[in-house]
Structure formats: C-alpha cells, structure tokens
Amino acid sequence: MKVRYQYRIYPTPQQVKGLNQLFGCCRVVYNDALAIVRSVPQGEKWPSNAELQKLVITQAKKTAERKWLADVSVVPLQQSVQDLGVAFKNFFESRSGKRKGPKVGFPRFKKKLNQQSARFVRTGFSLKGNKLELAKLGRFKVKWSRPLPSEPSSVTIIRNTAGQYHASFVVEIGSINIEPLRPSIGVDLGIKTFAFLSTGDRVESPGYNRLDRKTRRFQRKLARQVKGSKRREKTRLRLAKLKLKTANIRKDFLHKTTTQLIHENQVVVLEDLAVKNMLGNRKLARAISQQGWGTARTMCEAKANMVNDREVRIISRWEPTSQICSDCGFRWGKVALSVRSILCVSCGTEHDRDGNAAKNIEKSGLGLTQDSK
C-alpha cells in the first residue's frame, strides 16, 4: 500500500525565491485551466487533461503574458493540471453518490495566501545522499526524522501558512504483523476525557486552553489592523504559527492514541458521530472541534489496513449506548448529561456513564447486544 512520509526541509534564500516562483506558476496554470473549463458553453464537451496542458503550458509559454512559465520545471506544472482533473472527478463522483463522505463542491480558484504545493514525479527529483535534488531548484537540506522504507514514487513540496517548508514522499510499504493483546475494545469519545475505553481506562487529551486563549487574542488584534500593512502581516504570521502548534500537538496525540488502539486490539469499535451537526451547538463547538474525532476515526481505519488481521467497526449513532445497563441489559432511558454515574435499578450495579457506554459500544459492534424489544 502507498503511504506518505513527510519531512521538514530548509531551503536557502535563493531556493525560497525559486520555490515561491514555482508555487506561483503552478497556481496560475491551475487557475488558467479552470477558467478554460468554466468558459466552455453548456452542453459542449470539456477539454481533456492533455488538451488543457497544451493550452495552459505549451502554448502559453509562447505568449508574452506567460513566457515566465519556462523558468520553472514543467513536471509540477503538468501535475497541477492533473490535480484539476482529480478535483473534477471527485466532484462528479460525489454528486452521483459513488464517493463516500461529505459532498465535494465544484473546484475553486487557488489563492496566494493559502497553503502552497508543487508535486514532482520521478523525472523531476532525485535523492543525492542526504539531500533532495529538484529540477531547476538544486539540492535541499532535509531533516530526516526517520528513514524512507522504500524508493519514493513522487514528492510534494509544501509551504504552509506559517512559512515552513516540507517534503512529502509517497512510498510503498507492506503489511505489518503484530500480535494483538485483546480481541476487541469499545471506544466512547468525549470532550473532557478524549476517550473512555471498555477496559475501564481513560485517554486524556492534551490541554489546548492556553494556546486557544493566545489564538483568540491575536485574532482580535489581526481584525483591528490595516490590511496590507507590515504589522498586520507580522500578526498574521504569529497567528499562523500558533494554529500550527495546536494542530501539531493534536496530530501527535491522535497518531499515538490510534496506533496504540490498533496495535493492541484486533477489533476496534467506534460510534458514528455526527460531528458536523454537533458543531452547530455554539457553546460546545470550539471544544468539539479541538478534539479531532473525525481525524481519529480516519486514522484508525487507515492504520487498520496497514496491520494484518485488524478491523475497525462503526456502530450506528442511534444506538442507545448510554441508556442500557452493560451488565443486565435493562434500559433506563435518557439521562441528562450532568449525570455521570448511574445505578441500575434492575441488577444494582453502579456504572460510570462513559464506561458503561464504551462497553455497550463494544457489544453492539460485536453483535452481542440484546433485542431492545
């Protein structure tokens, strides 16, 4: 299977100038191709990727307005047009129902201030010792945090909004064989406690409050400053670094937590949470979005495919996991969120609300729940 390995790179000032020019050329080629497609009259056939590449790259280089496209490598420009084709494919498959997940919108024009990227295939890059060599850009210093498992098939150079540069390699890996410690586990995701496991263990999420207060303070400051000023750009950069730090802390925590769940358990059972609908609660929206429940589910499903004999099961969001005793199956009905401990009137067992839900999630995922009737 194909996975991505991402590393930080440190370009020189001259290479930064060349990368910025490359990002701008890729953005212009993408936007020009999208403009051509949008200008096609309704009912007529759209141009193919090969025709778009000929129009926005080959022929455009011969004009005075786009002759500077010849200053950069043609490989990432071609890949930029390919990305537009993938965007249209995802849009039509989402409309027809072939693509699962949230609906994908019509492709939009790329902006200069967003994250920038350029992809090189094997004809445009090579590894020279510990350095990465890119066509027409030279060799880059790479912070190799871990070795590549195999020869990369492509590399994407990324510049985030904080001004940092990364190289993302696509490599081929085989399946991993790890003996599980338990046959199954149920996971109840929450806000104060990130996850309560059916084994009785709790997984506490890192604190985001201090960084969140700083972020909101700089957002208010940014809103008051004059657009285009140097001080506003300085504040924007500091705000981007704060958001990046929060995202990195959350990503590191989620990777470690999901890796441990997949490695130690043969079957991981999760609940199908309607996160988008839950974000409509203005009092809990910030706390919910900070947890990254959707990312955790995606990571679990991806890592289950990387390890042999692992499975992630998703139960329905309508399962009454908090309304049923996990010991005797007695249903006591809805209970207010402020109630954290429940005493079953049928068997006399006292349950922690989240612990009881985690056990019911595991039983429901394994098909062991009793008939509600």
Tab-separated table of C-alpha atoms in Angstrom:
chain	number	residue	atom	x	y	z
A	1	MET	CA	0.000	0.000	0.000
A	2	LYS	CA	1.036	3.601	-0.541
A	3	VAL	CA	1.665	5.943	2.378
A	4	ARG	CA	3.189	9.387	2.857
A	5	TYR	CA	6.365	10.233	4.768
A	6	GLN	CA	6.758	13.934	5.478
A	7	TYR	CA	9.979	15.744	6.421
A	8	ARG	CA	10.953	19.334	7.127
A	9	ILE	CA	13.263	20.930	4.556
A	10	TYR	CA	15.391	24.061	4.911
A	11	PRO	CA	15.821	25.939	1.612
A	12	THR	CA	18.373	28.699	1.179
A	13	PRO	CA	17.165	32.274	0.465
A	14	GLN	CA	17.794	31.713	-3.236
A	15	GLN	CA	15.867	28.413	-3.158
A	16	VAL	CA	12.997	30.111	-1.288
A	17	LYS	CA	12.756	32.599	-4.139
A	18	GLY	CA	12.729	29.752	-6.681
A	19	LEU	CA	10.076	27.797	-4.734
A	20	ASN	CA	7.842	30.859	-4.457
A	21	GLN	CA	8.105	31.317	-8.219
A	22	LEU	CA	7.273	27.639	-8.745
A	23	PHE	CA	4.240	27.825	-6.455
A	24	GLY	CA	3.014	30.878	-8.322
A	25	CYS	CA	3.409	29.176	-11.705
A	26	CYS	CA	1.538	26.057	-10.504
A	27	ARG	CA	-1.249	28.238	-9.137
A	28	VAL	CA	-1.531	30.227	-12.381
A	29	VAL	CA	-1.591	27.062	-14.524
A	30	TYR	CA	-4.309	25.541	-12.321
A	31	ASN	CA	-6.420	28.708	-12.401
A	32	ASP	CA	-5.969	29.143	-16.169
A	33	ALA	CA	-7.095	25.556	-16.789
A	34	LEU	CA	-10.100	26.010	-14.504
A	35	ALA	CA	-11.028	29.263	-16.266
A	36	ILE	CA	-10.954	27.481	-19.658
A	37	VAL	CA	-13.251	24.726	-18.385
A	38	ARG	CA	-15.688	27.233	-16.874
A	39	SER	CA	-15.811	29.180	-20.126
A	40	VAL	CA	-16.992	26.158	-22.132
A	41	PRO	CA	-20.662	26.687	-23.167
A	42	GLN	CA	-23.201	24.410	-21.550
A	43	GLY	CA	-23.718	21.185	-23.471
A	44	GLU	CA	-20.310	21.183	-25.166
A	45	LYS	CA	-17.552	18.718	-24.321
A	46	TRP	CA	-14.852	19.849	-21.903
A	47	PRO	CA	-11.172	19.637	-22.967
A	48	SER	CA	-9.164	16.676	-21.693
A	49	ASN	CA	-6.133	16.946	-19.382
A	50	ALA	CA	-3.772	16.578	-22.336
A	51	GLU	CA	-5.555	19.382	-24.205
A	52	LEU	CA	-5.502	21.603	-21.132
A	53	GLN	CA	-1.767	21.025	-20.668
A	54	LYS	CA	-1.171	22.031	-24.271
A	55	LEU	CA	-3.225	25.211	-23.847
A	56	VAL	CA	-2.074	26.462	-20.440
A	57	ILE	CA	1.573	25.274	-20.561
A	58	THR	CA	2.952	24.602	-24.048
A	59	GLN	CA	1.140	27.357	-25.939
A	60	ALA	CA	1.089	29.763	-23.004
A	61	LYS	CA	4.916	29.783	-22.827
A	62	LYS	CA	4.996	31.285	-26.319
A	63	THR	CA	2.956	34.342	-25.276
A	64	ALA	CA	4.367	37.489	-23.669
A	65	GLU	CA	1.978	37.213	-20.681
A	66	ARG	CA	3.054	33.663	-19.706
A	67	LYS	CA	6.604	33.314	-21.042
A	68	TRP	CA	7.949	33.140	-17.473
A	69	LEU	CA	6.432	29.644	-17.160
A	70	ALA	CA	9.561	28.384	-18.939
A	71	ASP	CA	11.713	29.432	-15.954
A	72	VAL	CA	10.465	26.532	-13.798
A	73	SER	CA	10.317	22.773	-14.283
A	74	VAL	CA	7.436	21.562	-16.458
A	75	VAL	CA	6.840	18.473	-14.255
A	76	PRO	CA	4.942	20.206	-11.384
A	77	LEU	CA	3.005	22.294	-13.931
A	78	GLN	CA	1.733	19.127	-15.598
A	79	GLN	CA	0.861	17.655	-12.192
A	80	SER	CA	-1.088	20.817	-11.353
A	81	VAL	CA	-3.362	20.224	-14.360
A	82	GLN	CA	-3.683	16.572	-13.297
A	83	ASP	CA	-4.819	17.768	-9.857
A	84	LEU	CA	-7.613	19.742	-11.504
A	85	GLY	CA	-8.738	16.574	-13.299
A	86	VAL	CA	-8.828	14.724	-9.963
A	87	ALA	CA	-10.834	17.572	-8.410
A	88	PHE	CA	-13.443	17.328	-11.168
A	89	LYS	CA	-13.541	13.532	-10.827
A	90	ASN	CA	-14.181	13.814	-7.087
A	91	PHE	CA	-16.893	16.418	-7.726
A	92	PHE	CA	-18.838	14.264	-10.205
A	93	GLU	CA	-18.423	11.064	-8.157
A	94	SER	CA	-19.672	12.915	-5.083
A	95	ARG	CA	-22.745	14.158	-6.966
A	96	SER	CA	-23.538	10.684	-8.311
A	97	GLY	CA	-23.063	9.020	-4.915
A	98	LYS	CA	-20.014	6.939	-5.857
A	99	ARG	CA	-17.790	8.903	-3.470
A	100	LYS	CA	-18.490	8.426	0.229
A	101	GLY	CA	-18.261	11.129	2.848
A	102	PRO	CA	-19.201	14.823	2.718
A	103	LYS	CA	-20.260	16.316	-0.592
A	104	VAL	CA	-17.398	17.720	-2.680
A	105	GLY	CA	-18.002	21.142	-4.224
A	106	PHE	CA	-17.107	22.424	-7.666
A	107	PRO	CA	-13.342	23.216	-7.974
A	108	ARG	CA	-12.436	26.770	-6.987
A	109	PHE	CA	-9.567	29.059	-7.933
A	110	LYS	CA	-6.425	28.812	-5.812
A	111	LYS	CA	-5.385	31.765	-3.656
A	112	LYS	CA	-1.949	33.157	-2.979
A	113	LEU	CA	-2.249	33.266	0.823
A	114	ASN	CA	-3.339	29.648	1.320
A	115	GLN	CA	-1.039	26.662	1.669
A	116	GLN	CA	1.047	26.218	-1.492
A	117	SER	CA	2.316	22.961	-3.004
A	118	ALA	CA	4.060	21.537	-6.054
A	119	ARG	CA	4.393	17.842	-6.897
A	120	PHE	CA	7.359	16.224	-8.640
A	121	VAL	CA	7.286	12.708	-10.106
A	122	ARG	CA	10.406	10.575	-10.651
A	123	THR	CA	11.502	12.570	-13.695
A	124	GLY	CA	11.703	15.763	-11.644
A	125	PHE	CA	13.525	14.793	-8.440
A	126	SER	CA	16.235	12.501	-7.080
A	127	LEU	CA	17.894	11.698	-3.747
A	128	LYS	CA	21.592	12.553	-3.632
A	129	GLY	CA	22.947	11.206	-0.366
A	130	ASN	CA	21.111	13.025	2.449
A	131	LYS	CA	19.820	15.780	0.184
A	132	LEU	CA	16.832	16.139	-2.106
A	133	GLU	CA	17.503	17.422	-5.606
A	134	LEU	CA	14.672	19.093	-7.534
A	135	ALA	CA	14.700	20.034	-11.206
A	136	LYS	CA	15.845	23.651	-11.773
A	137	LEU	CA	15.973	24.265	-7.997
A	138	GLY	CA	19.085	22.433	-6.796
A	139	ARG	CA	19.688	20.360	-3.678
A	140	PHE	CA	17.746	20.871	-0.437
A	141	LYS	CA	18.714	20.105	3.140
A	142	VAL	CA	16.260	17.589	4.630
A	143	LYS	CA	15.674	16.803	8.316
A	144	TRP	CA	15.472	13.001	8.101
A	145	SER	CA	13.479	12.143	11.233
A	146	ARG	CA	13.128	8.526	10.065
A	147	PRO	CA	14.422	6.539	7.081
A	148	LEU	CA	12.306	6.010	3.982
A	149	PRO	CA	11.038	2.398	3.825
A	150	SER	CA	11.337	2.223	0.024
A	151	GLU	CA	12.122	4.268	-3.060
A	152	PRO	CA	9.635	7.184	-3.340
A	153	SER	CA	7.487	7.477	-6.450
A	154	SER	CA	6.750	11.193	-6.013
A	155	VAL	CA	7.432	14.111	-3.694
A	156	THR	CA	5.252	17.127	-2.910
A	157	ILE	CA	6.909	20.315	-1.697
A	158	ILE	CA	4.586	22.151	0.705
A	159	ARG	CA	4.747	25.648	2.159
A	160	ASN	CA	2.267	26.118	4.986
A	161	THR	CA	0.736	29.412	6.108
A	162	ALA	CA	3.436	29.773	8.796
A	163	GLY	CA	6.169	29.868	6.134
A	164	GLN	CA	7.587	26.396	6.826
A	165	TYR	CA	8.603	24.032	4.019
A	166	HIS	CA	8.067	20.266	3.974
A	167	ALA	CA	8.738	17.422	1.546
A	168	SER	CA	6.039	14.739	1.445
A	169	PHE	CA	7.199	11.466	-0.176
A	170	VAL	CA	4.862	8.748	-1.479
A	171	VAL	CA	6.335	5.301	-0.756
A	172	GLU	CA	5.176	1.687	-0.974
A	173	ILE	CA	5.088	-0.405	2.230
A	174	GLY	CA	3.973	-3.917	3.116
A	175	SER	CA	1.550	-5.060	5.804
A	176	ILE	CA	2.708	-5.248	9.436
A	177	ASN	CA	2.321	-8.394	11.568
A	178	ILE	CA	1.646	-7.616	15.254
A	179	GLU	CA	0.025	-9.976	17.761
A	180	PRO	CA	-2.961	-8.254	19.456
A	181	LEU	CA	-3.272	-8.129	23.248
A	182	ARG	CA	-7.098	-8.166	23.230
A	183	PRO	CA	-9.712	-9.488	20.794
A	184	SER	CA	-11.797	-6.278	20.835
A	185	ILE	CA	-12.328	-2.927	22.521
A	186	GLY	CA	-15.052	-0.280	22.551
A	187	VAL	CA	-14.183	3.422	22.472
A	188	ASP	CA	-16.522	6.156	23.705
A	189	LEU	CA	-15.257	9.569	22.551
A	190	GLY	CA	-15.857	12.614	24.719
A	191	ILE	CA	-14.834	16.202	25.417
A	192	LYS	CA	-13.385	16.367	28.940
A	193	THR	CA	-11.947	12.871	28.533
A	194	PHE	CA	-10.981	12.235	24.911
A	195	ALA	CA	-11.783	8.521	25.030
A	196	PHE	CA	-13.172	6.122	27.617
A	197	LEU	CA	-12.285	2.506	26.803
A	198	SER	CA	-14.369	-0.566	27.548
A	199	THR	CA	-11.412	-1.876	29.580
A	200	GLY	CA	-12.008	0.950	32.084
A	201	ASP	CA	-9.024	3.054	31.001
A	202	ARG	CA	-9.267	6.748	30.194
A	203	VAL	CA	-7.366	8.615	27.475
A	204	GLU	CA	-6.931	12.269	28.395
A	205	SER	CA	-6.401	14.781	25.598
A	206	PRO	CA	-3.675	17.459	25.849
A	207	GLY	CA	-4.745	20.880	27.088
A	208	TYR	CA	-5.439	23.390	24.327
A	209	ASN	CA	-6.780	26.205	26.540
A	210	ARG	CA	-3.584	28.273	26.821
A	211	LEU	CA	-2.914	28.171	23.085
A	212	ASP	CA	-6.595	28.819	22.367
A	213	ARG	CA	-6.572	31.984	24.503
A	214	LYS	CA	-3.464	33.227	22.687
A	215	THR	CA	-5.005	32.425	19.302
A	216	ARG	CA	-8.186	34.354	20.045
A	217	ARG	CA	-6.207	37.343	21.325
A	218	PHE	CA	-4.165	37.527	18.113
A	219	GLN	CA	-7.309	37.060	16.013
A	220	ARG	CA	-8.841	40.139	17.655
A	221	LYS	CA	-5.615	42.049	17.097
A	222	LEU	CA	-5.499	40.996	13.438
A	223	ALA	CA	-9.073	42.166	12.874
A	224	ARG	CA	-8.195	45.706	14.041
A	225	GLN	CA	-5.085	46.150	11.900
A	226	VAL	CA	-4.953	47.710	8.443
A	227	LYS	CA	-4.943	45.250	5.556
A	228	GLY	CA	-1.678	45.225	3.644
A	229	SER	CA	0.378	46.724	6.487
A	230	LYS	CA	3.617	45.178	7.723
A	231	ARG	CA	2.353	44.915	11.290
A	232	ARG	CA	-0.726	43.012	10.137
A	233	GLU	CA	1.470	40.571	8.190
A	234	LYS	CA	3.612	40.082	11.306
A	235	THR	CA	0.499	39.355	13.388
A	236	ARG	CA	-0.844	37.005	10.704
A	237	LEU	CA	2.399	35.031	10.773
A	238	ARG	CA	2.362	34.729	14.571
A	239	LEU	CA	-1.278	33.616	14.442
A	240	ALA	CA	-0.475	31.001	11.795
A	241	LYS	CA	2.347	29.626	13.958
A	242	LEU	CA	0.039	29.378	16.974
A	243	LYS	CA	-2.575	27.484	14.974
A	244	LEU	CA	0.119	25.234	13.533
A	245	LYS	CA	1.432	24.446	17.020
A	246	THR	CA	-2.052	23.487	18.194
A	247	ALA	CA	-2.598	21.317	15.119
A	248	ASN	CA	0.775	19.581	15.587
A	249	ILE	CA	0.051	18.805	19.253
A	250	ARG	CA	-3.348	17.356	18.315
A	251	LYS	CA	-1.939	15.358	15.387
A	252	ASP	CA	0.858	13.889	17.523
A	253	PHE	CA	-1.620	12.889	20.247
A	254	LEU	CA	-4.079	11.324	17.772
A	255	HIS	CA	-1.343	9.377	15.976
A	256	LYS	CA	-0.019	7.890	19.227
A	257	THR	CA	-3.504	7.069	20.559
A	258	THR	CA	-4.823	5.446	17.369
A	259	THR	CA	-1.595	3.490	16.817
A	260	GLN	CA	-1.847	2.018	20.308
A	261	LEU	CA	-5.523	1.116	19.818
A	262	ILE	CA	-4.871	-0.662	16.505
A	263	HIS	CA	-1.718	-2.480	17.655
A	264	GLU	CA	-3.214	-3.771	20.920
A	265	ASN	CA	-6.721	-4.757	19.748
A	266	GLN	CA	-7.913	-6.971	16.921
A	267	VAL	CA	-11.283	-5.190	16.579
A	268	VAL	CA	-11.795	-1.512	17.465
A	269	VAL	CA	-15.433	-0.402	17.730
A	270	LEU	CA	-16.288	3.290	17.352
A	271	GLU	CA	-19.516	5.263	17.304
A	272	ASP	CA	-20.689	7.058	14.163
A	273	LEU	CA	-20.760	10.632	15.463
A	274	ALA	CA	-22.463	13.427	13.524
A	275	VAL	CA	-19.631	15.888	14.183
A	276	LYS	CA	-20.838	18.441	11.622
A	277	ASN	CA	-24.270	18.593	13.275
A	278	MET	CA	-22.760	18.761	16.766
A	279	LEU	CA	-20.714	21.807	15.767
A	280	GLY	CA	-23.989	23.684	15.473
A	281	ASN	CA	-24.031	23.929	19.276
A	282	ARG	CA	-22.356	27.301	19.784
A	283	LYS	CA	-21.466	26.503	23.411
A	284	LEU	CA	-19.602	23.285	22.604
A	285	ALA	CA	-18.421	23.908	19.028
A	286	ARG	CA	-14.895	25.009	19.985
A	287	ALA	CA	-14.363	22.152	22.458
A	288	ILE	CA	-15.659	19.581	19.967
A	289	SER	CA	-13.542	20.847	17.068
A	290	GLN	CA	-10.410	20.794	19.247
A	291	GLN	CA	-10.737	17.054	19.933
A	292	GLY	CA	-10.480	15.859	16.315
A	293	TRP	CA	-12.949	12.964	16.495
A	294	GLY	CA	-13.267	12.673	12.718
A	295	THR	CA	-9.479	12.609	12.287
A	296	ALA	CA	-9.180	9.900	14.937
A	297	ARG	CA	-11.674	7.700	13.094
A	298	THR	CA	-9.873	8.245	9.768
A	299	MET	CA	-6.522	7.369	11.354
A	300	CYS	CA	-7.915	4.191	12.924
A	301	GLU	CA	-9.364	2.995	9.623
A	302	ALA	CA	-6.143	3.772	7.736
A	303	LYS	CA	-3.890	2.063	10.281
A	304	ALA	CA	-6.154	-0.995	10.429
A	305	ASN	CA	-5.402	-1.516	6.724
A	306	MET	CA	-1.671	-1.337	7.453
A	307	VAL	CA	-1.713	-4.082	10.115
A	308	ASN	CA	-2.735	-7.648	9.311
A	309	ASP	CA	-5.860	-9.074	10.977
A	310	ARG	CA	-7.189	-5.715	12.225
A	311	GLU	CA	-10.700	-4.326	11.833
A	312	VAL	CA	-12.491	-1.092	12.703
A	313	ARG	CA	-16.259	-1.352	13.138
A	314	ILE	CA	-18.613	1.642	13.262
A	315	ILE	CA	-21.942	1.334	15.041
A	316	SER	CA	-24.997	3.479	14.337
A	317	ARG	CA	-25.223	6.876	16.003
A	318	TRP	CA	-28.772	5.948	17.099
A	319	GLU	CA	-27.655	3.048	19.314
A	320	PRO	CA	-28.796	3.874	22.900
A	321	THR	CA	-25.385	3.117	24.404
A	322	SER	CA	-25.938	5.482	27.361
A	323	GLN	CA	-29.448	4.185	28.125
A	324	ILE	CA	-28.768	0.473	28.673
A	325	CYS	CA	-27.077	-1.369	31.519
A	326	SER	CA	-23.997	-3.126	30.131
A	327	ASP	CA	-24.393	-5.954	32.687
A	328	CYS	CA	-28.062	-6.981	32.573
A	329	GLY	CA	-29.390	-5.150	29.504
A	330	PHE	CA	-32.037	-3.156	31.422
A	331	ARG	CA	-32.943	0.085	29.605
A	332	TRP	CA	-33.437	3.074	31.886
A	333	GLY	CA	-33.933	5.666	29.139
A	334	LYS	CA	-32.437	9.080	28.556
A	335	VAL	CA	-30.341	10.659	31.304
A	336	ALA	CA	-29.147	14.276	31.497
A	337	LEU	CA	-25.521	14.929	30.518
A	338	SER	CA	-24.816	16.270	34.021
A	339	VAL	CA	-25.407	12.776	35.454
A	340	ARG	CA	-22.042	10.990	35.340
A	341	SER	CA	-22.832	7.937	37.499
A	342	ILE	CA	-25.857	5.647	37.087
A	343	LEU	CA	-27.209	2.959	39.448
A	344	CYS	CA	-29.088	0.211	37.616
A	345	VAL	CA	-32.384	-0.499	39.390
A	346	SER	CA	-32.519	-3.996	37.879
A	347	CYS	CA	-29.167	-5.528	38.868
A	348	GLY	CA	-27.931	-2.903	41.356
A	349	THR	CA	-24.667	-2.220	39.519
A	350	GLU	CA	-23.328	1.327	39.632
A	351	HIS	CA	-21.869	2.450	36.285
A	352	ASP	CA	-19.742	5.332	35.174
A	353	ARG	CA	-21.705	6.903	32.339
A	354	ASP	CA	-18.850	6.842	29.790
A	355	GLY	CA	-17.528	3.449	30.891
A	356	ASN	CA	-20.968	1.890	30.508
A	357	ALA	CA	-21.337	3.457	27.041
A	358	ALA	CA	-17.921	2.106	25.972
A	359	LYS	CA	-18.902	-1.434	26.987
A	360	ASN	CA	-22.197	-1.152	25.103
A	361	ILE	CA	-20.358	0.165	22.030
A	362	GLU	CA	-18.105	-2.893	22.084
A	363	LYS	CA	-21.046	-5.289	22.486
A	364	SER	CA	-23.008	-3.585	19.715
A	365	GLY	CA	-20.031	-3.741	17.354
A	366	LEU	CA	-19.620	-7.451	18.040
A	367	GLY	CA	-23.346	-8.149	17.671
A	368	LEU	CA	-23.803	-9.183	21.310
A	369	THR	CA	-26.491	-6.690	22.371
A	370	GLN	CA	-29.916	-7.841	23.439
A	371	ASP	CA	-33.036	-7.110	21.408
A	372	SER	CA	-34.476	-3.765	22.540
A	373	LYS	CA	-37.979	-5.260	22.442
